[in-house]
Short mmCIF file of C-alpha atoms in Angstrom, two decimals:
data_model
loop_
_atom_site.label_atom_id
_atom_site.label_comp_id
_atom_site.label_asym_id
_atom_site.label_seq_id
_atom_site.Cartn_x
_atom_site.Cartn_y
_atom_site.Cartn_z
CA MET A 1 94.64 106.02 113.71
CA ARG A 2 96.35 106.96 110.44
CA ALA A 3 98.11 104.16 108.56
CA LEU A 4 100.54 104.15 105.65
CA ILE A 5 100.69 100.98 103.53
CA VAL A 6 103.99 100.56 101.69
CA ASN A 7 106.02 97.71 100.15
CA ASP A 8 109.10 96.95 98.09
CA ASP A 9 107.44 94.75 95.45
CA GLY A 10 105.83 97.74 93.80
CA ILE A 11 102.43 99.31 93.41
CA ASP A 12 101.03 96.41 91.34
CA SER A 13 101.81 93.69 93.91
CA ARG A 14 98.86 91.69 95.15
CA GLY A 15 100.32 91.64 98.65
CA LEU A 16 99.98 95.43 98.85
CA ARG A 17 96.26 95.24 98.09
CA VAL A 18 95.72 92.42 100.58
CA LEU A 19 97.42 94.44 103.32
CA ALA A 20 95.44 97.57 102.44
CA GLN A 21 92.22 95.57 102.83
CA VAL A 22 93.38 94.24 106.21
CA ALA A 23 94.11 97.79 107.36
CA VAL A 24 90.72 99.09 106.21
CA ASP A 25 88.95 96.20 107.93
CA ALA A 26 90.85 97.06 111.13
CA GLY A 27 89.28 100.53 111.07
CA LEU A 28 92.44 102.43 110.19
CA ASP A 29 92.52 105.65 108.17
CA VAL A 30 94.53 104.27 105.25
CA THR A 31 96.81 105.82 102.62
CA VAL A 32 98.76 103.63 100.21
CA ALA A 33 102.11 104.77 98.80
CA ALA A 34 104.45 102.29 97.13
CA PRO A 35 107.28 102.26 94.58
CA HIS A 36 106.13 102.52 90.97
CA ILE A 37 108.31 99.49 90.18
CA GLU A 38 109.81 96.70 92.25
CA ARG A 39 112.47 97.89 94.70
CA SER A 40 113.33 94.62 96.48
CA GLY A 41 116.64 94.63 98.33
CA ALA A 42 116.57 98.40 98.77
CA SER A 43 117.10 98.13 102.53
CA ALA A 44 116.63 101.58 104.12
CA SER A 45 118.12 103.50 101.18
CA LEU A 46 116.74 106.96 100.48
CA SER A 47 116.93 106.88 96.71
CA ALA A 48 114.58 108.23 94.06
CA LEU A 49 114.12 109.28 90.48
CA GLU A 50 113.92 113.04 90.62
CA GLU A 51 113.29 115.71 88.03
CA GLU A 52 114.77 119.10 88.95
CA GLY A 53 114.76 118.15 92.62
CA THR A 54 111.12 117.03 92.60
CA LEU A 55 110.02 113.54 93.57
CA SER A 56 107.58 112.17 91.00
CA MET A 57 104.40 110.32 91.95
CA SER A 58 101.08 109.52 90.36
CA LEU A 59 97.63 108.67 91.64
CA ARG A 60 96.35 105.13 91.19
CA THR A 61 93.20 103.30 92.23
CA PHE A 62 92.44 99.93 93.76
CA PRO A 63 89.08 98.94 92.26
CA GLU A 64 88.22 96.87 95.33
CA LEU A 65 89.02 99.86 97.60
CA PRO A 66 87.94 102.90 95.56
CA GLU A 67 87.84 105.20 98.59
CA LEU A 68 91.59 104.97 99.22
CA GLU A 69 94.25 107.44 98.15
CA VAL A 70 96.87 105.37 96.34
CA PHE A 71 100.21 106.80 95.17
CA ALA A 72 102.81 105.23 92.89
CA VAL A 73 106.05 106.91 93.92
CA GLU A 74 109.32 106.88 92.01
CA ALA A 75 111.35 106.20 95.15
CA SER A 76 112.63 103.51 97.47
CA PRO A 77 110.29 102.17 100.17
CA ALA A 78 112.27 103.82 102.97
CA LEU A 79 112.19 107.21 101.25
CA ILE A 80 108.43 106.89 100.83
CA THR A 81 108.12 106.24 104.55
CA PHE A 82 110.51 109.11 105.28
CA ILE A 83 108.51 111.68 103.32
CA ALA A 84 105.25 110.32 104.75
CA SER A 85 106.58 111.14 108.22
CA GLU A 86 107.05 114.71 106.97
CA ASN A 87 103.39 115.00 105.93
CA ALA A 88 103.84 114.28 102.22
CA PHE A 89 100.55 112.36 102.10
CA GLY A 90 98.70 114.27 104.80
CA PRO A 91 99.30 114.05 108.55
CA ALA A 92 102.16 111.71 109.47
CA PRO A 93 101.08 108.08 109.95
CA ASP A 94 100.68 106.64 113.42
CA ILE A 95 101.42 103.16 112.08
CA VAL A 96 103.22 101.93 108.97
CA LEU A 97 102.38 98.51 107.52
CA SER A 98 104.97 97.23 105.05
CA GLY A 99 104.25 94.29 102.73
CA ILE A 100 102.87 91.78 102.26
CA ASN A 101 106.22 90.82 100.74
CA LEU A 102 106.61 88.08 98.14
CA GLY A 103 109.06 85.76 99.87
CA PRO A 104 110.31 85.51 103.46
CA ASN A 105 112.24 88.13 105.41
CA THR A 106 114.00 86.00 107.98
CA GLY A 107 117.39 85.92 109.63
CA HIS A 108 120.08 88.55 109.64
CA ALA A 109 119.49 89.06 105.90
CA ILE A 110 116.59 91.36 106.80
CA LEU A 111 119.31 94.02 106.79
CA HIS A 112 118.91 94.12 103.00
CA SER A 113 115.11 94.00 102.85
CA GLY A 114 113.24 96.98 101.46
CA THR A 115 110.14 95.76 103.29
CA VAL A 116 111.91 95.80 106.65
CA GLY A 117 113.88 98.93 105.75
CA ALA A 118 110.68 100.90 105.22
CA ALA A 119 109.32 99.72 108.58
CA LEU A 120 112.55 100.55 110.41
CA THR A 121 112.53 104.03 108.86
CA ALA A 122 109.00 104.51 110.15
CA ALA A 123 110.11 103.36 113.60
CA SER A 124 112.99 105.83 113.56
CA HIS A 125 110.38 108.59 113.19
CA GLY A 126 108.42 107.37 116.18
CA ALA A 127 105.66 105.41 114.45
CA ARG A 128 104.44 101.92 115.17
CA ALA A 129 105.54 99.60 112.36
CA VAL A 130 104.84 96.10 111.07
CA ALA A 131 106.67 94.28 108.26
CA LEU A 132 104.86 91.27 106.80
CA SER A 133 106.11 88.60 104.38
CA LEU A 134 104.62 85.50 102.77
CA ASN A 135 107.02 82.59 102.26
CA GLY A 136 107.72 81.20 98.79
CA THR A 137 108.97 82.50 95.46
CA SER A 138 105.45 82.42 93.97
CA PRO A 139 103.16 82.57 97.00
CA SER A 140 99.50 81.86 96.48
CA ARG A 141 97.86 81.41 99.90
CA TRP A 142 96.68 84.98 100.27
CA GLU A 143 93.82 83.98 102.56
CA THR A 144 96.44 82.67 105.00
CA ALA A 145 98.44 85.88 104.66
CA ALA A 146 95.36 88.02 105.28
CA SER A 147 94.36 86.03 108.38
CA VAL A 148 97.78 86.22 110.04
CA ALA A 149 98.21 89.85 108.99
CA THR A 150 94.86 90.72 110.58
CA ARG A 151 96.01 89.27 113.89
CA ALA A 152 99.40 91.00 113.69
CA VAL A 153 97.94 94.40 112.77
CA GLN A 154 95.37 94.26 115.56
CA TRP A 155 98.11 93.41 118.07
CA ALA A 156 100.25 96.27 116.79
CA ILE A 157 97.38 98.75 117.07
CA GLU A 158 96.79 97.78 120.69
CA HIS A 159 100.27 96.89 121.97
CA ALA A 160 103.17 97.74 119.65
CA PRO A 161 105.65 100.25 121.09
CA ARG A 162 106.55 103.23 118.97
CA GLY A 163 110.05 103.11 117.57
CA GLN A 164 110.14 99.33 117.05
CA VAL A 165 109.15 96.94 114.26
CA LEU A 166 107.10 93.77 114.43
CA ASN A 167 108.53 91.51 111.71
CA VAL A 168 106.06 88.77 110.72
CA ASN A 169 106.67 85.84 108.36
CA ILE A 170 103.78 83.71 107.14
CA PRO A 171 103.96 80.18 105.65
CA ASP A 172 102.49 79.81 102.17
CA ILE A 173 100.19 76.93 103.11
CA PRO A 174 96.43 76.54 103.62
CA LEU A 175 95.20 78.34 106.72
CA ASP A 176 94.03 75.13 108.41
CA GLU A 177 97.57 73.72 108.07
CA VAL A 178 99.28 76.64 109.83
CA ARG A 179 100.55 75.34 113.16
CA GLY A 180 100.17 78.71 114.88
CA LEU A 181 102.18 81.87 115.43
CA GLN A 182 105.31 81.93 117.59
CA THR A 183 107.80 84.58 118.59
CA ALA A 184 111.24 83.67 117.29
CA PRO A 185 114.83 84.94 117.17
CA LEU A 186 116.42 85.76 113.83
CA ALA A 187 118.25 82.95 112.06
CA GLU A 188 121.94 83.40 111.33
CA PHE A 189 121.24 83.59 107.60
CA GLY A 190 118.25 84.48 105.47
CA ALA A 191 116.51 82.39 102.84
CA VAL A 192 119.35 82.68 100.33
CA GLN A 193 123.09 83.21 100.44
CA ALA A 194 125.34 84.86 97.87
CA GLU A 195 128.31 83.05 96.38
CA ILE A 196 131.05 85.16 94.82
CA GLY A 197 133.10 83.70 91.99
CA GLU A 198 136.54 84.61 90.72
CA VAL A 199 137.23 88.06 89.33
CA GLU A 200 137.78 88.02 85.57
CA GLU A 201 139.68 90.86 83.94
CA SER A 202 139.07 91.71 80.30
CA GLY A 203 141.36 94.60 79.64
CA ARG A 204 142.95 97.18 81.86
CA GLU A 205 139.76 99.01 82.81
CA SER A 206 137.22 96.20 82.81
CA ARG A 207 136.55 93.31 85.14
CA SER A 208 133.62 91.13 86.12
CA VAL A 209 132.73 88.84 88.97
CA ALA A 210 130.12 86.09 89.02
CA VAL A 211 127.50 86.44 91.76
CA THR A 212 125.02 83.63 92.29
CA PHE A 213 122.41 83.00 94.94
CA ARG A 214 121.45 79.65 96.43
CA SER A 215 118.98 78.51 99.02
CA VAL A 216 120.41 78.14 102.52
CA MET A 217 120.09 74.87 104.40
CA ILE A 218 118.00 75.76 107.43
CA ASP A 219 119.56 75.02 110.81
CA GLU A 220 116.90 72.99 112.63
CA THR A 221 118.89 72.72 115.86
CA TYR A 222 117.15 75.75 117.33
CA ASP A 223 113.82 77.45 116.78
CA SER A 224 114.82 80.45 114.68
CA ASP A 225 112.33 82.36 112.57
CA ALA A 226 113.52 80.51 109.46
CA ALA A 227 113.30 77.07 111.08
CA LEU A 228 109.81 77.63 112.50
CA LEU A 229 108.56 79.06 109.20
CA HIS A 230 109.91 75.98 107.42
CA ARG A 231 107.92 73.77 109.80
CA GLY A 232 104.63 75.56 109.12
CA TRP A 233 104.58 78.24 111.83
CA ALA A 234 104.01 81.94 111.35
CA THR A 235 106.72 83.85 113.22
CA ALA A 236 106.99 87.24 114.89
CA THR A 237 110.19 89.05 115.88
CA MET A 238 110.58 92.51 117.40
CA LEU A 239 113.25 94.68 115.79
CA THR A 240 114.73 98.01 116.77
CA MET A 241 116.78 100.67 115.04
CA PRO A 242 120.55 100.53 115.61
CA PHE A 243 121.82 102.57 118.52
CA GLU A 244 125.18 102.95 120.21
CA VAL A 245 126.71 99.90 121.91
CA SER A 246 127.92 100.38 125.48
CA GLY A 247 130.80 98.66 127.24
CA PHE A 248 133.57 99.25 124.70
CA ASP A 249 136.76 101.09 125.69
CA LEU A 250 137.46 103.55 122.89
CA SER A 251 140.04 105.61 124.78
CA ALA A 252 142.86 104.49 122.46
CA LEU A 253 140.91 105.80 119.50
CA ALA A 254 140.05 109.22 120.89
CA PHE A 255 142.15 112.35 120.40
CA SER A 256 141.72 116.09 120.56
CA THR A 257 143.40 119.09 118.98
CA SER A 258 144.42 122.25 120.80
CA ALA A 259 142.21 125.28 120.24
#
């Protein structure tokens, strides 16, 4: 089974190398392609630095995995996944593993995640997909991340449906302190929330607005992914690409013109 390893933290992220090792150990035929710089918050954007219509990329190596093809691509994670599905790195991947992200991807804020966006793009092209994240701003428990990722990847190889994403969040604590892994619904918010200040105008054509981010108080009244992660659980949530919503009467909106 062919696997693409991608992330949004960039080609030099340790989490990318940890996930590549997990994939190799699982027996997958692995190619690594990741942004040449950090592209966090890129969602599923298809953006790139191009020169005369050509997407730039360069070959890299992982010393611990010298047999792998590793590409640093001047593009967003979702675009990397998109071109991979069109055979840019050889035959299209059967499974895309995105991460391991530095920091959690919980709650409805996953809409903005480049890690999740890459996985959802893979799912939209019919691949199996897993997005993995390690909690904390400076995570350090990579042995915990590798252990949970190994379990998640093996499950995805055997059971994951094509066209959907398994979103996994891992607590940044010693492995023997992890309480287990539970399925969980998305929290209402993510790990942080934006606060927008007043607009300040400095001249007719110039204005600025203060944007700050603060940690969100986790709602412990129900077992969301964020709440369980906070209590030392790894969490798993199945995601799907957006499709049409049934049950709405749009007759008042519709119109036609005569031929």
